[in-house]
Coordinates of C-alpha atoms and ligand atoms in Angstrom, one line a residue:
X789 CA 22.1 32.6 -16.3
X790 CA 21.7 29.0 -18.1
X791 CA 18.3 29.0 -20.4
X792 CA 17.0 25.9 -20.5
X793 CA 14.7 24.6 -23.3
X794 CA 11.0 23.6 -22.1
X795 CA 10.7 20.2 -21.4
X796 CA 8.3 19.4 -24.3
X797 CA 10.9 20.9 -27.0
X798 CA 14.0 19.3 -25.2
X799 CA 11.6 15.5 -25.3
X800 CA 11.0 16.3 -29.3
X801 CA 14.7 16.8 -29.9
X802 CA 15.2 13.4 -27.3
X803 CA 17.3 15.6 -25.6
X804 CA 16.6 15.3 -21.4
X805 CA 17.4 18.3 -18.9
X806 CA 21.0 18.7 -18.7
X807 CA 20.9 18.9 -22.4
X808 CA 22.1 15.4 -23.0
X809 CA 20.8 12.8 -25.5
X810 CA 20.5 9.0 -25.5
X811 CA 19.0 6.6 -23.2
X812 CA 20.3 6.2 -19.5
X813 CA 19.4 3.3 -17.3
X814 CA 17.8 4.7 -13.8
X815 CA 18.0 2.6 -10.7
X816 CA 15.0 3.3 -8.3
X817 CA 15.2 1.1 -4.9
X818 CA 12.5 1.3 -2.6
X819 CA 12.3 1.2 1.4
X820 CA 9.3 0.5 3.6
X821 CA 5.9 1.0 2.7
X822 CA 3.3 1.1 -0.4
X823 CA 3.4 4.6 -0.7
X824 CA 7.1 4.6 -1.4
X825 CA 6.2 2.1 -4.1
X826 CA 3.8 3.9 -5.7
X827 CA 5.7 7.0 -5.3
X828 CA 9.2 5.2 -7.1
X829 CA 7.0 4.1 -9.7
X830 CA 5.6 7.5 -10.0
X831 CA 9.4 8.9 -10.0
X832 CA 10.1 6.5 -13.1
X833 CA 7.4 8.0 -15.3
X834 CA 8.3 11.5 -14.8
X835 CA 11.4 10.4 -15.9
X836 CA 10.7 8.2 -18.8
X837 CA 10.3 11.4 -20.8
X838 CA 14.0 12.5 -20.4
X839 CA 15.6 9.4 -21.8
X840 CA 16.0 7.9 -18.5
X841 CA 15.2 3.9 -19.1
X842 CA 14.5 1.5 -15.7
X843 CA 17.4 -0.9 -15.0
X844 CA 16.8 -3.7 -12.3
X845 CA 20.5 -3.5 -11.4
X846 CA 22.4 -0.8 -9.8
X847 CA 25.4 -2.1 -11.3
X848 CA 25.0 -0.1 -15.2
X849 CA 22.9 2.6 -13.8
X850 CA 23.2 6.7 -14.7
X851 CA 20.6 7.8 -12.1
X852 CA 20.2 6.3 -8.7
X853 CA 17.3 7.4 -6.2
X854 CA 17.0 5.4 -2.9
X855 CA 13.6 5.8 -1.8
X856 CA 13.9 6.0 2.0
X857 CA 12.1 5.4 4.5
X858 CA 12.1 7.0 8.4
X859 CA 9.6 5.3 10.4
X860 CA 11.8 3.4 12.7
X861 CA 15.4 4.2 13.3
X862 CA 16.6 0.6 11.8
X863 CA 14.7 1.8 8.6
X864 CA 16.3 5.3 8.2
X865 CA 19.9 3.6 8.8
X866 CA 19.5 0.9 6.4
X867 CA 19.8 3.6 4.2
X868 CA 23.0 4.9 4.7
X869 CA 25.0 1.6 5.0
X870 CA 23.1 1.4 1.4
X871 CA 24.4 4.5 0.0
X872 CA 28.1 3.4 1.5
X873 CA 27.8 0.7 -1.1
X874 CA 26.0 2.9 -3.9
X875 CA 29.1 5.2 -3.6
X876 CA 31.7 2.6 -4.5
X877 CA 29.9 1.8 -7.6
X878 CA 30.0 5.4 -8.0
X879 CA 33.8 5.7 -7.6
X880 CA 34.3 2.3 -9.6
X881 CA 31.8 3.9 -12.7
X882 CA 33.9 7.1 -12.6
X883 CA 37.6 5.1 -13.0
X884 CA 35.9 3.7 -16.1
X885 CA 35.0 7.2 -17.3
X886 CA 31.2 7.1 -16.4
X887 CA 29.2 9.1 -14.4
X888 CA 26.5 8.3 -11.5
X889 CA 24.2 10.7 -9.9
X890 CA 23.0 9.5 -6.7
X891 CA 19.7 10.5 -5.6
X892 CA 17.6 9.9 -2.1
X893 CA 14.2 10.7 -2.1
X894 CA 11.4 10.0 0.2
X895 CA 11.1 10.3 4.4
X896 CA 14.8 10.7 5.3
X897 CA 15.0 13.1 2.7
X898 CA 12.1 14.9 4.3
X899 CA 13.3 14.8 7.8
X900 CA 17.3 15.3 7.0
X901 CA 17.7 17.6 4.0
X902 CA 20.9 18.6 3.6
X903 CA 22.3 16.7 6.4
X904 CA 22.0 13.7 4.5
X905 CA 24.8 15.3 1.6
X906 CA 27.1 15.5 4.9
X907 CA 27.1 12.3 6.1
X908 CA 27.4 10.8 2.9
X909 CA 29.2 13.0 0.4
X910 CA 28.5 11.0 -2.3
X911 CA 24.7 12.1 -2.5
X912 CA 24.3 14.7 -5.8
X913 CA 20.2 15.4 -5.0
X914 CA 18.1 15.3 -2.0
X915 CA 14.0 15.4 -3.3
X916 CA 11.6 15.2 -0.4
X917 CA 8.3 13.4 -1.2
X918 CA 5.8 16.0 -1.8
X919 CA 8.7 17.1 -4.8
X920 CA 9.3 14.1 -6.8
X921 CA 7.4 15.8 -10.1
X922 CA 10.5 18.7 -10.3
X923 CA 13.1 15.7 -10.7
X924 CA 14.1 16.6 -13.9
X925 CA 14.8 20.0 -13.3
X926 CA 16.5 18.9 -9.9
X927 CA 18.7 16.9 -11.8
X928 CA 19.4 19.9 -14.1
X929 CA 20.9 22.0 -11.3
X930 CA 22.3 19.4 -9.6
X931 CA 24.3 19.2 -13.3
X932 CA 25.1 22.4 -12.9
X933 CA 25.5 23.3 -9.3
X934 CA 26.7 19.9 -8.1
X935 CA 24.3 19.2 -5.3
X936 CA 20.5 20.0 -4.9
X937 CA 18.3 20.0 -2.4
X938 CA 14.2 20.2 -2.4
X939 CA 12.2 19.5 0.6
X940 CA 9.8 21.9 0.4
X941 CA 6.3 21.6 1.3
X942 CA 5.5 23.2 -2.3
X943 CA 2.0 24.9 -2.7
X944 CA 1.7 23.5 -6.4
X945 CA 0.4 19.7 -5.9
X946 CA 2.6 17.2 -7.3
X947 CA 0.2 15.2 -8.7
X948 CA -0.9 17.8 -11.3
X949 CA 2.7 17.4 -12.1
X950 CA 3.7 13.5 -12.2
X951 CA 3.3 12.1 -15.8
X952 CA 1.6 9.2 -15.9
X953 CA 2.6 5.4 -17.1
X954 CA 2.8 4.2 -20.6
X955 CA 0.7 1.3 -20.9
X956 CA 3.8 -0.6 -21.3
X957 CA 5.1 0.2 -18.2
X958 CA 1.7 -0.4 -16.4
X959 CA 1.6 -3.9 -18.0
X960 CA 5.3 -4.7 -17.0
X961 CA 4.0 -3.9 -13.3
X962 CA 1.1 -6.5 -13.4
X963 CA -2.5 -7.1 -12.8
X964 CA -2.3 -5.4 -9.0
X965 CA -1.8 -1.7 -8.5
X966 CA -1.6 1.2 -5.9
X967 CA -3.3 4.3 -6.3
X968 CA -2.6 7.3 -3.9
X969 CA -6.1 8.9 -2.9
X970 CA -5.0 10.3 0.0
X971 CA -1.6 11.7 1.7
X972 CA 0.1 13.1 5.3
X973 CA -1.6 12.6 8.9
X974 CA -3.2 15.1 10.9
X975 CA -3.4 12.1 13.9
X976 CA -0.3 13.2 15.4
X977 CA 0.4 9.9 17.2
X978 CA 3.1 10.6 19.8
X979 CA 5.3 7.8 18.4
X980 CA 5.0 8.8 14.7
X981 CA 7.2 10.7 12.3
X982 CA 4.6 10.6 9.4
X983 CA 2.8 13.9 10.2
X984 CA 6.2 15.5 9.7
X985 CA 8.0 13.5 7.0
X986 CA 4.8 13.3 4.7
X987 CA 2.9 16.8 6.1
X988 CA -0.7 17.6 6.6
X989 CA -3.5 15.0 5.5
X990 CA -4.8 16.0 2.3
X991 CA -7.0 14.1 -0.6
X992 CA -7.2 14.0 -4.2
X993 CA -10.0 14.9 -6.3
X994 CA -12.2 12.5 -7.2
X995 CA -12.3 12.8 -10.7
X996 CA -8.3 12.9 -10.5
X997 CA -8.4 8.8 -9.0
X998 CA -11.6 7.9 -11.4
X999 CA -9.4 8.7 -14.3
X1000 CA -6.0 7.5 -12.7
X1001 CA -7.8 4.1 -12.0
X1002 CA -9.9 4.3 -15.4
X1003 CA -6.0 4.3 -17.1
X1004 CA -4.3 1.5 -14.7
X1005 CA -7.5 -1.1 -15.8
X1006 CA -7.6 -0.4 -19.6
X1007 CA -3.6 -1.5 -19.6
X1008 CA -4.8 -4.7 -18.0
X1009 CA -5.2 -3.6 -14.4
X1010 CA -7.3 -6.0 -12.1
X1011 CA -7.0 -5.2 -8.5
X1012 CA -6.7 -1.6 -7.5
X1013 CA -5.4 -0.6 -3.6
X1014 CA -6.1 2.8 -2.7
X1015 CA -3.5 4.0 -0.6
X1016 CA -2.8 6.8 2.1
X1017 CA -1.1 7.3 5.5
X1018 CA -4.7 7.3 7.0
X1019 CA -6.8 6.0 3.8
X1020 CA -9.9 6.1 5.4
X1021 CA -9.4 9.7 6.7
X1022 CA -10.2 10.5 2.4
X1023 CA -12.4 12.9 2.1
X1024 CA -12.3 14.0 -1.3
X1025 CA -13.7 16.8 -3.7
X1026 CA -16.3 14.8 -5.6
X1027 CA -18.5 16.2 -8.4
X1028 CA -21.7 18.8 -7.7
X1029 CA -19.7 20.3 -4.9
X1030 CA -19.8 17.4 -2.6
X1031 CA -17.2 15.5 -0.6
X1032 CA -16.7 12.0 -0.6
X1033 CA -16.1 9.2 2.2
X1034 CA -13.6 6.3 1.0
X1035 CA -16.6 4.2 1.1
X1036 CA -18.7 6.4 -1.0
X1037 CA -15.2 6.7 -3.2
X1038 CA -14.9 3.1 -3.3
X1039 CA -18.6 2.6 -4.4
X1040 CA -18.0 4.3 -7.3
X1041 CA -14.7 2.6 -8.6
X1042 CA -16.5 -0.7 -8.1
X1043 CA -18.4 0.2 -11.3
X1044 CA -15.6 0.8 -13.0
X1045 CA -16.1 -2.0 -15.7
X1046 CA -12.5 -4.9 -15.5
X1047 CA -12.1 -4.1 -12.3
X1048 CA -12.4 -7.0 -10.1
X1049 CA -10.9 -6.3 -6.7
X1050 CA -10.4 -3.2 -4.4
X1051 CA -8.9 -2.9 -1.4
X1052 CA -7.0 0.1 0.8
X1053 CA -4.6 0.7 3.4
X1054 CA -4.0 1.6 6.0
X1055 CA -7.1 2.8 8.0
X1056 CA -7.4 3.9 11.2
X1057 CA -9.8 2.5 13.7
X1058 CA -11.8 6.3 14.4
X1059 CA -12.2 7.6 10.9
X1060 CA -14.2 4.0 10.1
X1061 CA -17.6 5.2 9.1
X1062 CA -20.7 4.2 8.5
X1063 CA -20.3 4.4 4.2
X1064 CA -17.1 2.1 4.8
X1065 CA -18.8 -0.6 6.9
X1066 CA -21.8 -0.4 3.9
X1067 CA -19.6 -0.8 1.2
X1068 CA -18.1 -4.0 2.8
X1069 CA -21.8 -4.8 3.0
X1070 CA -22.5 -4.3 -0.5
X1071 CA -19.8 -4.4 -3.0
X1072 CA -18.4 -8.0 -4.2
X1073 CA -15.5 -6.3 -5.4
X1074 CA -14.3 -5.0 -2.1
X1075 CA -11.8 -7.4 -0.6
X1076 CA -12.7 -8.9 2.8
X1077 CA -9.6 -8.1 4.2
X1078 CA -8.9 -5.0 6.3
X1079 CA -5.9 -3.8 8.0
X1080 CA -6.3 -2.2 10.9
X1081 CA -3.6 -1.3 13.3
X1082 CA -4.7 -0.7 16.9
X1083 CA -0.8 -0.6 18.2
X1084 CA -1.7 -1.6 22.0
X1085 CA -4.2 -3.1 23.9
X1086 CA -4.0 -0.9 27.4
X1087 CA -6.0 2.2 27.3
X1088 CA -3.5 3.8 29.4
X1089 CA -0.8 3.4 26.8
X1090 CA -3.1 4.3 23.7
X1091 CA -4.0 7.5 25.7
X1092 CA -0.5 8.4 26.0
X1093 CA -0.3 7.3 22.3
X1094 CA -2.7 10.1 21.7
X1095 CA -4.2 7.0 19.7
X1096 CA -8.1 9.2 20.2
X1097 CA -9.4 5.6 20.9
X1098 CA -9.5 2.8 23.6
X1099 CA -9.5 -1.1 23.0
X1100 CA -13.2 -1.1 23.5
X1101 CA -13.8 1.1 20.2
X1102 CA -11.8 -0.9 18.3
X1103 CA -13.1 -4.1 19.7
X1104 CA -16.7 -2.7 18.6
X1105 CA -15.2 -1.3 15.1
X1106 CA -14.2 -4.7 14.2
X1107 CA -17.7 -5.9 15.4
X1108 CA -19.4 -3.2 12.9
X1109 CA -17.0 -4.7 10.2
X1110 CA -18.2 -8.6 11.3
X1111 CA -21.8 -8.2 11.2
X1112 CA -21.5 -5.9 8.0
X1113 CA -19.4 -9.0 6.3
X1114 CA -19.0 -12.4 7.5
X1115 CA -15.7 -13.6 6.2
X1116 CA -13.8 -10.4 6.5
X1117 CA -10.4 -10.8 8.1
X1118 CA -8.2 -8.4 9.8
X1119 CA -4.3 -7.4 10.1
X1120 CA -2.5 -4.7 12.3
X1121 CA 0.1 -3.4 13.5
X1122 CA 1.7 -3.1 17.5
X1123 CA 3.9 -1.5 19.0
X1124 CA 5.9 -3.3 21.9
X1125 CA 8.1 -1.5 24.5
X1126 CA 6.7 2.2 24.0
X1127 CA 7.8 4.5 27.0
X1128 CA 6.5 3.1 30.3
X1129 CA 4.9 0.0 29.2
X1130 CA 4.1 -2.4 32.0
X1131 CA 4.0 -5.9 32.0
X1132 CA 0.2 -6.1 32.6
X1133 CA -0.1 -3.6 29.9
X1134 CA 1.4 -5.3 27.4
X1135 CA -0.7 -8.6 28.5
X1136 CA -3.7 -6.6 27.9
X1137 CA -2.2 -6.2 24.2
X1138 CA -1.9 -10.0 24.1
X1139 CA -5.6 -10.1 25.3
X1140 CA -6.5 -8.0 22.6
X1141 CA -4.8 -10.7 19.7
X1142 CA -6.6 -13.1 21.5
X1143 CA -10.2 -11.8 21.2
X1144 CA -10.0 -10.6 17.5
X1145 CA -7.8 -13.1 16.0
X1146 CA -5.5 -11.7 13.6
X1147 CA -5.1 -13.5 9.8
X1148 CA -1.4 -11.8 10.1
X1149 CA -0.1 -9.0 11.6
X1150 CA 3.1 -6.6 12.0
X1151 CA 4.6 -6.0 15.8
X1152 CA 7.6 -3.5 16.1
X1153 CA 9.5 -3.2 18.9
X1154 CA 8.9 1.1 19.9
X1155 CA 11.7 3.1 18.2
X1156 CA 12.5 6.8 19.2
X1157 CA 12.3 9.0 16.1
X1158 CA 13.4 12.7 16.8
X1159 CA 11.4 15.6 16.9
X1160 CA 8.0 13.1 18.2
X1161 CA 6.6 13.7 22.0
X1162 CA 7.3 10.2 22.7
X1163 CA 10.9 10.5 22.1
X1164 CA 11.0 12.9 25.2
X1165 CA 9.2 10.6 27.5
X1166 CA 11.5 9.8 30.3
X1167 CA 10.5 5.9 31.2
X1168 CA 11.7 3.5 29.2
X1169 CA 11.0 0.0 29.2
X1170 CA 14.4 -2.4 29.0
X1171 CA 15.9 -3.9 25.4
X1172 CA 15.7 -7.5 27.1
X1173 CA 12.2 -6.6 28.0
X1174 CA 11.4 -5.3 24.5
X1175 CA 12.5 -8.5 22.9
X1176 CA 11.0 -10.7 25.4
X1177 CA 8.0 -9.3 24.5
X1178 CA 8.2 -9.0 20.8
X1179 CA 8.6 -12.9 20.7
X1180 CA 5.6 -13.7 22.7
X1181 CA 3.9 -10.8 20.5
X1182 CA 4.6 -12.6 17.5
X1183 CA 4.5 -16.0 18.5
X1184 CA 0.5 -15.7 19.0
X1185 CA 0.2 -13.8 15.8
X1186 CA 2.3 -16.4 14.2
X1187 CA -0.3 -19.3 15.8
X1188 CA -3.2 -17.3 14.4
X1189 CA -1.7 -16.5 11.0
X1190 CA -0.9 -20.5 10.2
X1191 CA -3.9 -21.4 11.5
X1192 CA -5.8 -18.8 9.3
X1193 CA -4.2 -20.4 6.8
X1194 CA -4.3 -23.5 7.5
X1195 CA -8.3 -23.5 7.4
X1196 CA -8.0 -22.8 3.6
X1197 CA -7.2 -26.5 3.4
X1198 CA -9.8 -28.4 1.2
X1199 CA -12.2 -25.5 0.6
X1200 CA -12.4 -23.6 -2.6
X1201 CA -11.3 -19.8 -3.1
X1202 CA -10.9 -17.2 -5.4
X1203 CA -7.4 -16.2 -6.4
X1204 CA -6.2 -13.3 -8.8
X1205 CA -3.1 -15.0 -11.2
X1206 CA -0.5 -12.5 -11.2
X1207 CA 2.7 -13.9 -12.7
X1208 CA 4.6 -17.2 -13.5
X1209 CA 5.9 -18.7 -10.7
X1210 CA 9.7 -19.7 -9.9
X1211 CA 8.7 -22.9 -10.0
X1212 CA 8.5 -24.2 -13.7
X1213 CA 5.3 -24.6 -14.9
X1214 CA 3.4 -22.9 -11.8
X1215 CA 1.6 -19.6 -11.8
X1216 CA 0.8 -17.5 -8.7
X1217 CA -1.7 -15.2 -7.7
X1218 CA -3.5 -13.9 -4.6
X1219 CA -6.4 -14.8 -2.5
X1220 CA -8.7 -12.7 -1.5
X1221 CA -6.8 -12.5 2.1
X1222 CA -3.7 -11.7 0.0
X1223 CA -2.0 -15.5 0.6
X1224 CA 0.2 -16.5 -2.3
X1225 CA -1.7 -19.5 -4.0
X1226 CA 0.4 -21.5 -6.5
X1227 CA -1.2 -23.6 -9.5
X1228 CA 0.2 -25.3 -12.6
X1229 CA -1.9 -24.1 -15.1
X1230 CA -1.4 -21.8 -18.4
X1231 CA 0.2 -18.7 -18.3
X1232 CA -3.2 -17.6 -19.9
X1233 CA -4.6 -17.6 -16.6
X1234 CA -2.8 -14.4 -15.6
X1235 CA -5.4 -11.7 -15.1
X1236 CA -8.1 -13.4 -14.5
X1237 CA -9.7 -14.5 -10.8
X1238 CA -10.0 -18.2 -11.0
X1239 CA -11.2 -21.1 -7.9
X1240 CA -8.9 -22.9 -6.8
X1241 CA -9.3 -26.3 -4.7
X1242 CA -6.7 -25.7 -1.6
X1243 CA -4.9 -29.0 -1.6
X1244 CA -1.6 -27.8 1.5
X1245 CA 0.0 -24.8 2.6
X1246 CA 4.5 -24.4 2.8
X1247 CA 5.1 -22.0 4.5
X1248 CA 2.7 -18.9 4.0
X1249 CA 1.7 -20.1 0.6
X1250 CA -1.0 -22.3 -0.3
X1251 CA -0.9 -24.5 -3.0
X1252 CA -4.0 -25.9 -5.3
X1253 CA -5.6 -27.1 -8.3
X1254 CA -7.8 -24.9 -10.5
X1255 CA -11.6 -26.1 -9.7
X1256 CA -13.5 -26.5 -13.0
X1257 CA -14.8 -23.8 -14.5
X1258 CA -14.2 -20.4 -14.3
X1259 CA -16.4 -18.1 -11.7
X1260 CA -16.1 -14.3 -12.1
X1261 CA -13.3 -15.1 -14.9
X1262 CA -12.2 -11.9 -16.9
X1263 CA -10.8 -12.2 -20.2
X1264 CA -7.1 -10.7 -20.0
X1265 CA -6.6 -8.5 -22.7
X1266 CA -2.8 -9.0 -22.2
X1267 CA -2.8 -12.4 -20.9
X1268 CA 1.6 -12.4 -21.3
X1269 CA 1.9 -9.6 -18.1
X1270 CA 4.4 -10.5 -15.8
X1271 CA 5.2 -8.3 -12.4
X1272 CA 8.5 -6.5 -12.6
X1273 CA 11.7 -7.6 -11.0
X1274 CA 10.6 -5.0 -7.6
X1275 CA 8.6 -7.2 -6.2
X1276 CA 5.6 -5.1 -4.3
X1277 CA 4.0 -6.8 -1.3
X1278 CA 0.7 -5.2 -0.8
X1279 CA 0.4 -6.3 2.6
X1280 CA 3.0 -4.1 3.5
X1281 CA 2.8 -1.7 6.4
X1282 CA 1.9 2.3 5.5
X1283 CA 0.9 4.4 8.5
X1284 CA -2.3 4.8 10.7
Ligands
5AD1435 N1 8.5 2.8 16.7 C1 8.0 1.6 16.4 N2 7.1 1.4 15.5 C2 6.5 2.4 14.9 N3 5.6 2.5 14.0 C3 5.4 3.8 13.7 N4 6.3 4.6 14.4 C4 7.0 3.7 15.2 C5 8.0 3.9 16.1 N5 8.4 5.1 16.4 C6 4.8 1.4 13.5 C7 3.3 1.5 13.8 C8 2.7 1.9 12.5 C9 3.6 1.2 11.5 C10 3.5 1.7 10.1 O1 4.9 1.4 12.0 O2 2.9 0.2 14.3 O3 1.3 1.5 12.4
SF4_1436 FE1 -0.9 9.1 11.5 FE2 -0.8 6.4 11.6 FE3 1.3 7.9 12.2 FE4 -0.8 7.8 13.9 S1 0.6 6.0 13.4 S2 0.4 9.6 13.2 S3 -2.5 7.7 12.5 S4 0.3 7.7 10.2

């Protein structure tokens, strides 16, 4: 039996768990969506404590963890033609005399387990998500044993587990940050692999985001996104006993004093309620920007879905979301091609784009994922037909995305700085509708929501001159942050 020394002792003696000392450089890539972001970051800081240091190169790293991701098949794959080239700088470390562990965490790790070591021999440690905060002692028997696998659904919650960022770490990762409040999907889609990969919906505790949030905006924290498979599903253990909505959630963090802008995602168009709607309503700091993915516009198809709504709910949710808040925008996200699909079917889908009017959106041509009722359904609609339809798909989302954007042209808008620019002298932030907007200006400016005269647009991003004085401005207390080489898009697709 090998006794180990508890992790507190083992971090004063800077030793980390296979008994080692130093520094070592960890690697963390990230697939697919915000959660696996939040999660990698998550995976860093529980690390931090044993020595290990993040490196934005896989080149000189000790650890690596690919954090996968299973939604679509092209997604789960990408992964393995990844770790092909992760294990020849594994073999070319080891000629040199250094060792590489080679971790993959996250949705493929859930779904595959041990498979994944079989197909691709160079894996040391398979951690599923709901496991990330027994890394270190992963890596310890992985040291030991060789390989280890975790994908337990554990009863213990992992986030009574995860250390937390230094404030260092938090500044390096900018102004904008995620915060899980809820995780897992009890929808059950018939498409989806979320309710298996990431397990039953459940929701943090209150008091557990107030103070996670509370941390994240005393580093220097601006814009918070709350983010869950089914965000708006939250319904969280609040104080006196209660439960709370996300809207009655969000309510509260928009008195958080610094922070300027919420947002969430990804929502789903039945568990929209009434406190949601009101807190659009009411709170300046909620950004008018929802994303709500509807995935088809034929009834017949969302039924076989099991979507548990028709085109006319969501036409009349959006409606609820327009009267609450004039310039509220939407995104979503469709599904082209799934089982049986007819060509007036998916031109009802079309119809649907063209009655709300999308400021963006995501369209995915349907994928098969094993182990989900649809993958049994026997119709099938053709790959020529699936493209064919993908492209008129995004070709009206496209018209109404640069058209969205082009309307920003001559008016004045708020944007959150973020980060110098590539370009010399120019520093970007985000609009309220999450468009890159470029200035030249100070890097001072970082941190702080600022207007900005729209003069064009390249492209997706708009590009401006700061308008006079400052409205809303907040003083940055650490006006040099920059956002880390992983670039997080926060627009990126989740679940729902
Ligand atoms: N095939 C294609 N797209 C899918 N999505 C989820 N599962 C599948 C699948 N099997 C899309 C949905 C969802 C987004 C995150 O990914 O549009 O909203
Ligand atoms: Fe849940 Fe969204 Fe997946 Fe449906 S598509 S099962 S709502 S995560």
């Amino acid at each position: 039996m090998v006794l180990r020394k508890p992790a507190t002792v083992r971090r004063r003696q800077g030793l980390d768990s296979t008994g080692m000392t130093g520094s070592r450089k960890l690697y963390v890539k990230s697939f697919g969506c915000q959660m696996n972001v939040y999660d990698s970051q998550r995976m860093a800081d529980t690390l931090a404590p044993e020595g290990y240091v993040e490196t934005g190169s896989a080149d000189d790293a000790d650890l690596i963890i690919l954090n996968t991701c299973h939604i679509r098949e092209k997604a789960a794959e990408k992964v393995y033609s990844e770790l092909g080239r992760m294990r020849r700088l594994k073999e070319a470390a080891k000629a040199e005399g250094r060792d590489v562990r080679i971790a993959v965490a996250g949705c493929v790790a859930q779904a595959e387990g041990e498979e994944i070591i079989r197909r691709a021999p160079a894996v040391d440690l398979v951690v599923g998500s709901q496991n990330y905060h027994r890394l270190p002692d992963l890596l310890a028997r992985a040291a030991r044993d060789g390989k280890a696998v975790d994908t337990e659904f554990p009863l213990d919650d992992k986030f009574d587990h995860l250390v937390a960022p230094s404030a260092a770490a938090t500044r390096a990762r900018g102004v904008a940050a995620f915060v899980t409040v809820q995780e897992g999907c009890d929808k059950f889609c018939t498409f989806c692999v979320v309710p298996y990969t990431r397990g039953a919906e459940i929701s943090r505790p209150v008091q557990k985001i107030v103070d996670e949030v509370a941390r994240l905006v005393d580093a220097g924290v601006r814009e918070i996104t709350l983010i869950g498979q089914n965000v708006n599903a939250y319904h969280g253990e609040a104080p006196l006993g209660r439960i709370w909505s996300l809207g009655t959630l969000l309510r509260h963090l928009a008195d958080i004093p610094g922070i300027v802008r919420l947002r969430y995602s990804t929502s789903h168009p039945r568990d929209v309620d009434e406190t949601l709607i009101e807190a659009h309503r009411d709170l300046a700091a909620l950004m008018p920007f929802v994303h709500l993915p509807v995935q088809s516009g034929s009834d017949r198809i969302l039924a076989v879905m099991n979507r548990k709504h028709t085109a006319d709910d969501y036409r009349r949710v959006i409606d609820r979301f327009r009267e609450a808040r004039q310039d509220i925008a939407f995104s979503s996200d469709f599904i082209v091609g799934f089982p049986g699909e007819s060509e007036e079917e998916f031109a009802a889908t079309l119809a649907l784009v063209m009655q709300i009017g999308y400021a963006g959106a995501y369209s995915f041509k349907y994928s098969p994922r094993p182990g989900t009722p649809a993958a049994d359904m026997r119709e099938t609609v053709s790959a020529a037909e699936m493209d064919e339809r993908l492209v008129r798909l995004q070709e009206l989302i496209d018209s109404q995305q640069s058209a969205f954007n082009k309307a920003m042209i001559g008016n004045t808008v708020d944007v959150l700085f973020e980060r110098a620019a590539r370009n010399p002298g120019q520093i970007v932030g985000r609009t309220a509708y999450l468009q890159p907007a470029h200035v030249f200006a100070s890097p001072d400016i970082i941190g702080q929501v600022l207007p900005v005269t729209i003069a064009s647009l390249e492209r997706y991003s708009l590009l401006g001159e700061l308008a006079g004085a400052a409205t809303r401005s907040v003083a940055s207390t650490h006006s040099t942050m920059t956002r880390s080489s992983q670039e997080t898009n926060p627009s990126q697709e989740i679940g729902a």
